């Protein structure tokens, strides 16, 4: 029996929310640095905040790995090229719908909780709807042709 295995890695561009969070973190650091000149005792706090900033900065960089294996699709999120977590694992047989983003049949699912696992670059995306923990969820992703053919 032939096995069908395909994987794809998609790097997500920074969303406006991510840019705002990064700007807020830098702003706080600048204020703390300015305050350190007035109150030298704040140097230690500013130093540890700087270390925290270095630690958390890369966590905003997200990559998604799509793995299709014999009728099952897994989507993992990789934060900062360090930490990997399985977001979804679903059988294609249990999907309610999979369609290109904007398809008219997706209108009935517009109010569902949505997970964006795409690159946010304007590439062609697809949406799939399935049941997770007794709730329907919608996932936006960018599968390549091999994954689409397998599905």
N, CA, C and O atoms as a DFTB+ gen file, in Angstrom:
604 C
 N C O
     1  1       0.847      -1.176       0.000
     2  2       0.000       0.000       0.000
     3  2       0.892       1.238       0.000
     4  3       1.815       1.337       0.808
     5  1       0.625       2.174      -0.894
     6  2       1.454       3.372      -1.013
     7  2       1.161       4.378       0.086
     8  3       0.011       4.631       0.444
     9  1       2.229       4.935       0.602
    10  2       2.075       5.959       1.624
    11  2       2.184       7.329       0.975
    12  3       2.962       7.527       0.042
    13  1       1.410       8.254       1.469
    14  2       1.420       9.612       0.944
    15  2       1.864      10.538       2.082
    16  3       1.118      10.762       3.036
    17  1       3.096      11.075       1.970
    18  2       3.652      11.940       3.003
    19  2       4.177      13.217       2.358
    20  3       4.973      13.165       1.421
    21  1       3.731      14.349       2.859
    22  2       4.192      15.643       2.371
    23  2       4.263      16.597       3.551
    24  3       3.409      16.577       4.437
    25  1       5.292      17.428       3.547
    26  2       5.370      18.468       4.569
    27  2       5.741      19.785       3.910
    28  3       6.397      19.825       2.869
    29  1       5.302      20.860       4.546
    30  2       5.532      22.202       4.015
    31  2       5.741      23.146       5.183
    32  3       5.042      23.055       6.192
    33  1       6.699      24.051       5.050
    34  2       6.991      25.037       6.079
    35  2       6.618      26.416       5.558
    36  3       7.055      26.812       4.478
    37  1       5.812      27.151       6.320
    38  2       5.350      28.485       5.936
    39  2       5.728      29.453       7.039
    40  3       5.352      29.263       8.196
    41  1       6.470      30.490       6.685
    42  2       6.864      31.524       7.651
    43  2       5.846      32.659       7.599
    44  3       5.531      33.176       6.527
    45  1       5.338      33.036       8.765
    46  2       4.316      34.088       8.829
    47  2       4.973      35.458       8.939
    48  3       5.850      35.673       9.776
    49  1       4.541      36.374       8.091
    50  2       4.997      37.762       8.193
    51  2       4.385      38.391       9.437
    52  3       3.338      37.952       9.913
    53  1       5.029      39.401       9.949
    54  2       4.549      40.072      11.153
    55  2       3.194      40.727      10.889
    56  3       3.020      41.449       9.908
    57  1       2.253      40.465      11.769
    58  2       0.931      41.071      11.680
    59  2       0.986      42.459      12.306
    60  3       1.935      42.767      13.027
    61  1       0.001      43.292      12.050
    62  2      -0.018      44.614      12.703
    63  2       0.001      44.512      14.231
    64  3       0.617      45.346      14.895
    65  1      -0.666      43.500      14.793
    66  2      -0.670      43.325      16.241
    67  2       0.742      43.020      16.751
    68  3       1.148      43.522      17.799
    69  1       1.477      42.206      16.018
    70  2       2.848      41.878      16.407
    71  2       3.729      43.118      16.360
    72  3       4.554      43.334      17.248
    73  1       3.554      43.929      15.329
    74  2       4.347      45.148      15.209
    75  2       4.062      46.103      16.361
    76  3       4.980      46.739      16.879
    77  1       2.800      46.209      16.768
    78  2       2.428      47.076      17.886
    79  2       3.039      46.557      19.187
    80  3       3.537      47.340      19.996
    81  1       3.001      45.239      19.388
    82  2       3.588      44.666      20.604
    83  2       5.089      44.932      20.663
    84  3       5.618      45.305      21.710
    85  1       5.768      44.740      19.540
    86  2       7.215      44.996      19.508
    87  2       7.518      46.467      19.774
    88  3       8.454      46.791      20.505
    89  1       6.726      47.353      19.180
    90  2       6.916      48.785      19.396
    91  2       6.702      49.138      20.868
    92  3       7.448      49.945      21.422
    93  1       5.697      48.548      21.501
    94  2       5.434      48.814      22.921
    95  2       6.593      48.334      23.791
    96  3       6.992      49.025      24.728
    97  1       7.135      47.151      23.486
    98  2       8.260      46.641      24.261
    99  2       9.491      47.548      24.135
   100  3      10.178      47.799      25.125
   101  1       9.765      48.029      22.940
   102  2      10.907      48.921      22.722
   103  2      10.676      50.261      23.414
   104  3      11.600      50.832      23.992
   105  1       9.450      50.759      23.354
   106  2       9.130      52.034      23.996
   107  2       9.358      51.948      25.505
   108  3       9.933      52.857      26.103
   109  1       8.907      50.859      26.112
   110  2       9.111      50.682      27.553
   111  2      10.606      50.640      27.866
   112  3      11.051      51.226      28.853
   113  1      11.378      49.951      27.034
   114  2      12.825      49.899      27.254
   115  2      13.452      51.289      27.158
   116  3      14.310      51.632      27.971
   117  1      13.041      52.086      26.185
   118  2      13.588      53.442      26.031
   119  2      13.239      54.320      27.231
   120  3      14.077      55.084      27.711
   121  1      12.010      54.210      27.712
   122  2      11.598      54.980      28.896
   123  2      12.414      54.552      30.105
   124  3      12.847      55.387      30.899
   125  1      12.624      53.236      30.243
   126  2      13.412      52.750      31.382
   127  2      14.863      53.221      31.293
   128  3      15.465      53.582      32.305
   129  1      15.425      53.218      30.076
   130  2      16.791      53.709      29.911
   131  2      16.898      55.189      30.260
   132  3      17.860      55.604      30.906
   133  1      15.923      55.988      29.839
   134  2      15.927      57.415      30.157
   135  2      15.782      57.622      31.661
   136  3      16.421      58.504      32.236
   137  1      14.938      56.808      32.297
   138  2      14.735      56.942      33.742
   139  2      15.983      56.506      34.516
   140  3      16.220      56.976      35.628
   141  1      16.769      55.617      33.934
   142  2      17.987      55.147      34.597
   143  2      18.983      56.280      34.797
   144  3      19.720      56.293      35.782
   145  1      19.009      57.237      33.859
   146  2      19.912      58.377      34.021
   147  2      19.485      59.255      35.188
   148  3      20.333      59.843      35.859
   149  1      18.195      59.352      35.438
   150  2      17.701      60.164      36.550
   151  2      17.773      59.403      37.870
   152  3      18.081      59.982      38.912
   153  1      17.489      58.114      37.820
   154  2      17.488      57.293      39.037
   155  2      18.386      56.075      38.776
   156  3      17.914      55.063      38.257
   157  1      19.660      56.164      39.128
   158  2      20.600      55.077      38.816
   159  2      20.215      53.710      39.394
   160  3      20.656      52.679      38.886
   161  1      19.397      53.696      40.451
   162  2      19.001      52.418      41.041
   163  2      18.127      51.593      40.098
   164  3      17.942      50.399      40.334
   165  1      17.592      52.186      39.052
   166  2      16.763      51.459      38.092
   167  2      17.591      50.655      37.084
   168  3      17.036      49.937      36.253
   169  1      18.924      50.778      37.162
   170  2      19.773      50.096      36.187
   171  2      19.552      48.580      36.204
   172  3      19.460      47.959      35.145
   173  1      19.467      47.986      37.389
   174  2      19.285      46.540      37.494
   175  2      17.965      46.107      36.875
   176  3      17.909      45.122      36.139
   177  1      16.907      46.845      37.174
   178  2      15.600      46.529      36.603
   179  2      15.626      46.667      35.075
   180  3      15.059      45.839      34.362
   181  1      16.275      47.698      34.591
   182  2      16.380      47.910      33.143
   183  2      17.202      46.793      32.501
   184  3      16.870      46.327      31.411
   185  1      18.259      46.367      33.163
   186  2      19.087      45.283      32.644
   187  2      18.278      43.994      32.493
   188  3      18.346      43.333      31.457
   189  1      17.515      43.641      33.527
   190  2      16.726      42.409      33.467
   191  2      15.581      42.519      32.454
   192  3      15.222      41.535      31.807
   193  1      15.021      43.705      32.325
   194  2      13.999      43.900      31.294
   195  2      14.607      43.726      29.902
   196  3      13.975      43.149      29.018
   197  1      15.824      44.220      29.705
   198  2      16.515      44.033      28.426
   199  2      16.741      42.558      28.124
   200  3      16.559      42.123      26.987
   201  1      17.134      41.787      29.132
   202  2      17.290      40.338      28.946
   203  2      15.958      39.678      28.598
   204  3      15.889      38.813      27.725
   205  1      14.905      40.099      29.291
   206  2      13.569      39.582      28.994
   207  2      13.176      39.921      27.558
   208  3      12.591      39.092      26.861
   209  1      13.492      41.113      27.124
   210  2      13.169      41.550      25.763
   211  2      13.895      40.698      24.725
   212  3      13.307      40.323      23.710
   213  1      15.152      40.395      24.970
   214  2      15.910      39.531      24.060
   215  2      15.273      38.145      24.003
   216  3      15.158      37.551      22.931
   217  1      14.861      37.635      25.162
   218  2      14.254      36.309      25.233
   219  2      12.924      36.250      24.474
   220  3      12.668      35.296      23.739
   221  1      12.088      37.263      24.654
   222  2      10.734      37.212      24.100
   223  2      10.664      37.687      22.643
   224  3       9.698      37.369      21.949
   225  1      11.647      38.428      22.171
   226  2      11.599      39.022      20.834
   227  2      11.409      37.975      19.742
   228  3      10.566      38.154      18.863
   229  1      12.163      36.906      19.780
   230  2      12.079      35.881      18.743
   231  2      10.789      35.067      18.831
   232  3      10.406      34.413      17.862
   233  1      10.130      35.098      19.959
   234  2       8.876      34.351      20.107
   235  2       7.774      34.911      19.206
   236  3       6.775      34.238      18.953
   237  1       7.954      36.135      18.727
   238  2       6.974      36.729      17.819
   239  2       7.139      36.218      16.391
   240  3       6.242      36.394      15.567
   241  1       8.276      35.587      16.087
   242  2       8.498      35.021      14.759
   243  2       7.849      33.644      14.716
   244  3       8.244      32.735      15.446
   245  1       6.846      33.504      13.849
   246  2       6.108      32.249      13.768
   247  2       6.320      31.564      12.428
   248  3       6.393      32.208      11.382
   249  1       6.418      30.246      12.486
   250  2       6.434      29.408      11.298
   251  2       5.401      28.312      11.518
   252  3       5.187      27.858      12.642
   253  1       4.772      27.898      10.444
   254  2       3.803      26.815      10.516
   255  2       4.279      25.675       9.636
   256  3       4.711      25.888       8.503
   257  1       4.196      24.478      10.161
   258  2       4.551      23.302       9.382
   259  2       3.293      22.481       9.161
   260  3       2.624      22.064      10.106
   261  1       2.990      22.258       7.889
   262  2       1.861      21.415       7.514
   263  2       2.417      20.040       7.170
   264  3       3.328      19.921       6.351
   265  1       1.880      19.023       7.784
   266  2       2.300      17.648       7.505
   267  2       1.064      16.870       7.088
   268  3       0.096      16.765       7.841
   269  1       1.110      16.326       5.880
   270  2       0.013      15.486       5.394
   271  2       0.536      14.064       5.292
   272  3       1.536      13.807       4.622
   273  1      -0.148      13.140       5.960
   274  2       0.274      11.744       5.942
   275  2      -0.951      10.842       5.896
   276  3      -1.692      10.735       6.873
   277  1      -1.156      10.197       4.753
   278  2      -2.222       9.202       4.569
   279  2      -3.582       9.647       5.106
   280  3      -4.203       8.928       5.889
   281  1      -4.037      10.799       4.700
   282  2      -5.376      11.251       5.065
   283  2      -5.455      12.071       6.336
   284  3      -6.541      12.517       6.707
   285  1      -4.355      12.282       7.004
   286  2      -4.332      13.114       8.212
   287  2      -3.485      14.338       7.938
   288  3      -2.433      14.255       7.304
   289  1      -3.954      15.474       8.421
   290  2      -3.158      16.697       8.299
   291  2      -2.870      17.226       9.698
   292  3      -3.768      17.367      10.528
   293  1      -1.603      17.512       9.932
   294  2      -1.143      18.080      11.199
   295  2      -0.601      19.464      10.912
   296  3       0.087      19.682       9.915
   297  1      -0.920      20.402      11.802
   298  2      -0.372      21.748      11.691
   299  2       0.338      22.047      13.006
   300  3      -0.264      22.039      14.080
   301  1       1.643      22.312      12.886
   302  2       2.463      22.666      14.046
   303  2       2.851      24.131      13.942
   304  3       3.041      24.652      12.842
   305  1       2.967      24.798      15.090
   306  2       3.471      26.165      15.122
   307  2       4.863      26.123      15.738
   308  3       5.091      25.453      16.745
   309  1       5.789      26.850      15.119
   310  2       7.164      26.920      15.603
   311  2       7.431      28.378      15.956
   312  3       7.411      29.252      15.090
   313  1       7.682      28.628      17.233
   314  2       7.905      29.997      17.710
   315  2       9.396      30.255      17.841
   316  3      10.103      29.552      18.563
   317  1       9.863      31.275      17.130
   318  2      11.251      31.684      17.226
   319  2      12.234      30.620      16.789
   320  3      13.378      30.624      17.243
   321  1      11.830      29.722      15.935
   322  2      12.673      28.617      15.455
   323  2      13.214      27.774      16.605
   324  3      14.244      27.114      16.471
   325  1      12.506      27.802      17.742
   326  2      12.974      27.075      18.922
   327  2      11.909      26.112      19.435
   328  3      12.170      24.922      19.614
   329  1      10.718      26.630      19.667
   330  2       9.686      25.867      20.346
   331  2       8.612      25.426      19.356
   332  3       8.036      26.252      18.648
   333  1       8.349      24.127      19.311
   334  2       7.341      23.553      18.408
   335  2       6.163      23.036      19.231
   336  3       6.333      22.427      20.288
   337  1       4.950      23.301      18.706
   338  2       3.743      22.835      19.382
   339  2       2.737      22.394      18.329
   340  3       2.538      23.084      17.329
   341  1       2.112      21.267      18.547
   342  2       1.075      20.778      17.639
   343  2      -0.199      21.581      17.885
   344  3      -0.735      21.591      18.993
   345  1      -0.677      22.256      16.837
   346  2      -1.914      23.031      16.952
   347  2      -3.129      22.167      16.647
   348  3      -4.105      22.142      17.396
   349  1      -3.039      21.451      15.512
   350  2      -4.163      20.647      15.064
   351  2      -3.666      19.344      14.481
   352  3      -2.592      19.282      13.881
   353  1      -4.449      18.316      14.661
   354  2      -4.247      17.050      13.986
   355  2      -5.647      16.558      13.639
   356  3      -6.450      16.258      14.523
   357  1      -5.925      16.482      12.351
   358  2      -7.289      16.160      11.935
   359  2      -7.244      15.235      10.729
   360  3      -6.368      15.343       9.870
   361  1      -8.199      14.335      10.688
   362  2      -8.343      13.461       9.530
   363  2      -9.137      14.208       8.461
   364  3     -10.114      14.895       8.760
   365  1      -8.708      14.064       7.233
   366  2      -9.387      14.741       6.130
   367  2     -10.833      14.258       6.021
   368  3     -11.702      15.000       5.564
   369  1     -11.091      13.032       6.434
   370  2     -12.451      12.474       6.366
   371  2     -13.415      13.197       7.305
   372  3     -14.622      13.203       7.066
   373  1     -12.892      13.808       8.371
   374  2     -13.758      14.473       9.342
   375  2     -13.932      15.969       9.071
   376  3     -14.638      16.653       9.813
   377  1     -13.293      16.483       8.014
   378  2     -13.446      17.900       7.680
   379  2     -14.868      18.165       7.196
   380  3     -15.424      17.384       6.424
   381  1     -15.441      19.254       7.647
   382  2     -16.758      19.647       7.131
   383  2     -16.630      20.244       5.747
   384  3     -17.413      19.943       4.845
   385  1     -15.615      21.109       5.591
   386  2     -15.408      21.753       4.298
   387  2     -13.958      22.196       4.199
   388  3     -13.331      22.555       5.196
   389  1     -13.446      22.166       2.994
   390  2     -12.170      22.793       2.680
   391  2     -12.375      23.486       1.347
   392  3     -12.798      22.870       0.369
   393  1     -12.072      24.773       1.318
   394  2     -12.324      25.571       0.115
   395  2     -11.374      26.762       0.089
   396  3     -10.839      27.165       1.123
   397  1     -11.168      27.325      -1.110
   398  2     -10.349      28.536      -1.189
   399  2     -10.993      29.675      -0.391
   400  3     -12.218      29.783      -0.327
   401  1     -10.169      30.506       0.204
   402  2     -10.682      31.639       0.973
   403  2     -11.564      32.506       0.086
   404  3     -11.198      32.829      -1.044
   405  1     -12.725      32.878       0.605
   406  2     -13.662      33.704      -0.141
   407  2     -14.725      32.906      -0.871
   408  3     -15.624      33.491      -1.474
   409  1     -14.645      31.582      -0.831
   410  2     -15.640      30.747      -1.506
   411  2     -17.002      30.955      -0.855
   412  3     -17.101      31.126       0.360
   413  1     -18.039      30.940      -1.666
   414  2     -19.384      31.252      -1.159
   415  2     -19.866      30.258      -0.101
   416  3     -20.664      30.630       0.760
   417  1     -19.408      29.015      -0.140
   418  2     -19.862      28.029       0.847
   419  2     -19.276      28.284       2.235
   420  3     -19.754      27.723       3.221
   421  1     -18.257      29.118       2.317
   422  2     -17.655      29.438       3.613
   423  2     -18.416      30.535       4.356
   424  3     -18.128      30.797       5.524
   425  1     -19.373      31.176       3.704
   426  2     -20.123      32.271       4.335
   427  2     -20.832      31.825       5.610
   428  3     -20.928      32.596       6.564
   429  1     -21.323      30.609       5.637
   430  2     -22.041      30.140       6.828
   431  2     -21.121      29.908       8.024
   432  3     -21.594      29.744       9.148
   433  1     -19.816      29.893       7.788
   434  2     -18.835      29.657       8.844
   435  2     -18.079      30.925       9.249
   436  3     -17.055      30.834       9.926
   437  1     -18.556      32.089       8.855
   438  2     -17.800      33.324       9.077
   439  2     -17.682      33.711      10.554
   440  3     -16.776      34.463      10.914
   441  1     -18.572      33.217      11.416
   442  2     -18.542      33.598      12.826
   443  2     -17.773      32.615      13.708
   444  3     -17.732      32.785      14.927
   445  1     -17.172      31.602      13.117
   446  2     -16.431      30.615      13.900
   447  2     -15.099      31.179      14.376
   448  3     -14.561      32.122      13.794
   449  1     -14.576      30.581      15.448
   450  2     -13.228      30.934      15.900
   451  2     -12.261      30.544      14.788
   452  3     -12.294      29.421      14.285
   453  1     -11.395      31.493      14.411
   454  2     -10.513      31.297      13.263
   455  2      -9.054      31.352      13.695
   456  3      -8.640      32.233      14.448
   457  1      -8.290      30.389      13.197
   458  2      -6.849      30.346      13.417
   459  2      -6.174      30.630      12.077
   460  3      -6.428      29.940      11.090
   461  1      -5.320      31.640      12.048
   462  2      -4.619      32.009      10.823
   463  2      -3.240      31.364      10.836
   464  3      -2.341      31.811      11.549
   465  1      -3.084      30.324      10.053
   466  2      -1.810      29.599       9.945
   467  2      -1.194      29.844       8.576
   468  3      -0.553      28.958       8.011
   469  1      -1.385      31.035       8.047
   470  2      -0.856      31.378       6.728
   471  2       0.314      32.341       6.881
   472  3       0.666      32.743       7.990
   473  1       0.907      32.701       5.750
   474  2       2.077      33.576       5.788
   475  2       1.715      35.059       5.800
   476  3       2.588      35.897       6.026
   477  1       0.467      35.397       5.566
   478  2       0.009      36.789       5.503
   479  2       0.705      37.580       4.407
   480  3       0.942      38.779       4.560
   481  1       1.033      36.920       3.308
   482  2       1.706      37.601       2.204
   483  2       0.779      37.834       1.027
   484  3       1.199      38.404       0.020
   485  1      -0.450      37.416       1.125
   486  2      -1.375      37.569       0.011
   487  2      -1.391      36.371      -0.915
   488  3      -2.046      36.409      -1.957
   489  1      -0.685      35.304      -0.561
   490  2      -0.706      34.084      -1.361
   491  2      -2.087      33.443      -1.280
   492  3      -2.894      33.778      -0.412
   493  1      -2.340      32.521      -2.195
   494  2      -3.641      31.849      -2.216
   495  2      -3.798      30.988      -0.975
   496  3      -2.986      30.100      -0.718
   497  1      -4.846      31.255      -0.209
   498  2      -5.094      30.521       1.025
   499  2      -6.352      29.685       0.896
   500  3      -7.209      29.933       0.047
   501  1      -6.436      28.701       1.752
   502  2      -7.596      27.831       1.846
   503  2      -8.088      27.851       3.281
   504  3      -7.334      28.159       4.204
   505  1      -9.349      27.523       3.457
   506  2      -9.927      27.439       4.789
   507  2     -10.523      26.065       4.965
   508  3     -11.163      25.533       4.058
   509  1     -10.313      25.489       6.137
   510  2     -10.936      24.216       6.454
   511  2     -11.676      24.350       7.774
   512  3     -11.231      25.043       8.688
   513  1     -12.800      23.682       7.854
   514  2     -13.639      23.725       9.044
   515  2     -13.774      22.299       9.571
   516  3     -14.059      21.365       8.821
   517  1     -13.564      22.155      10.877
   518  2     -13.697      20.846      11.511
   519  2     -14.059      21.039      12.974
   520  3     -14.069      22.161      13.479
   521  1     -14.354      19.944      13.645
   522  2     -14.740      19.994      15.053
   523  2     -13.513      19.683      15.902
   524  3     -12.835      18.675      15.708
   525  1     -13.249      20.583      16.851
   526  2     -12.150      20.396      17.807
   527  2     -12.699      20.652      19.204
   528  3     -13.248      21.720      19.473
   529  1     -12.555      19.692      20.075
   530  2     -13.057      19.805      21.451
   531  2     -14.524      20.201      21.466
   532  3     -14.923      21.087      22.222
   533  1     -15.319      19.556      20.643
   534  2     -16.767      19.741      20.552
   535  2     -17.179      21.123      20.050
   536  3     -18.339      21.508      20.193
   537  1     -16.248      21.872      19.465
   538  2     -16.554      23.169      18.871
   539  2     -16.006      23.196      17.458
   540  3     -14.933      22.657      17.183
   541  1     -16.746      23.824      16.571
   542  2     -16.257      23.980      15.202
   543  2     -15.227      25.103      15.168
   544  3     -15.409      26.152      15.786
   545  1     -14.147      24.862      14.437
   546  2     -13.117      25.877      14.251
   547  2     -12.791      25.983      12.764
   548  3     -12.986      25.046      11.990
   549  1     -12.291      27.146      12.401
   550  2     -11.886      27.394      11.023
   551  2     -10.400      27.707      11.023
   552  3      -9.923      28.492      11.843
   553  1      -9.668      27.087      10.094
   554  2      -8.228      27.277       9.984
   555  2      -7.917      27.802       8.587
   556  3      -8.337      27.222       7.585
   557  1      -7.179      28.898       8.535
   558  2      -6.716      29.452       7.263
   559  2      -5.276      28.987       7.084
   560  3      -4.436      29.191       7.960
   561  1      -4.998      28.358       5.938
   562  2      -3.649      27.874       5.681
   563  2      -3.328      27.932       4.196
   564  3      -4.210      28.181       3.374
   565  1      -2.066      27.703       3.851
   566  2      -1.567      27.794       2.472
   567  2      -0.947      26.476       2.036
   568  3       0.278      26.374       1.964
   569  1      -1.745      25.481       1.748
   570  2      -1.151      24.202       1.341
   571  2      -0.566      24.278      -0.065
   572  3      -1.071      25.005      -0.921
   573  1       0.501      23.523      -0.290
   574  2       1.051      23.448      -1.629
   575  2       0.250      22.433      -2.456
   576  3      -0.672      21.801      -1.940
   577  1       0.600      22.281      -3.722
   578  2      -0.161      21.407      -4.609
   579  2      -0.134      19.951      -4.172
   580  3      -1.134      19.248      -4.324
   581  1       0.991      19.479      -3.631
   582  2       1.070      18.077      -3.205
   583  2       0.113      17.791      -2.056
   584  3      -0.519      16.734      -2.022
   585  1       0.002      18.716      -1.122
   586  2      -0.916      18.525       0.000
   587  2      -2.355      18.559      -0.503
   588  3      -3.174      17.736      -0.093
   589  1      -2.667      19.496      -1.383
   590  2      -4.027      19.578      -1.923
   591  2      -4.402      18.319      -2.702
   592  3      -5.526      17.830      -2.587
   593  1      -3.478      17.801      -3.483
   594  2      -3.765      16.575      -4.234
   595  2      -3.984      15.404      -3.292
   596  3      -4.849      14.563      -3.536
   597  1      -3.206      15.342      -2.214
   598  2      -3.370      14.271      -1.244
   599  2      -4.695      14.353      -0.506
   600  3      -5.308      13.334      -0.186
   601  1      -5.123      15.564      -0.243
   602  2      -6.398      15.750       0.465
   603  2      -7.554      15.431      -0.458
   604  3      -8.712      15.525      -0.052
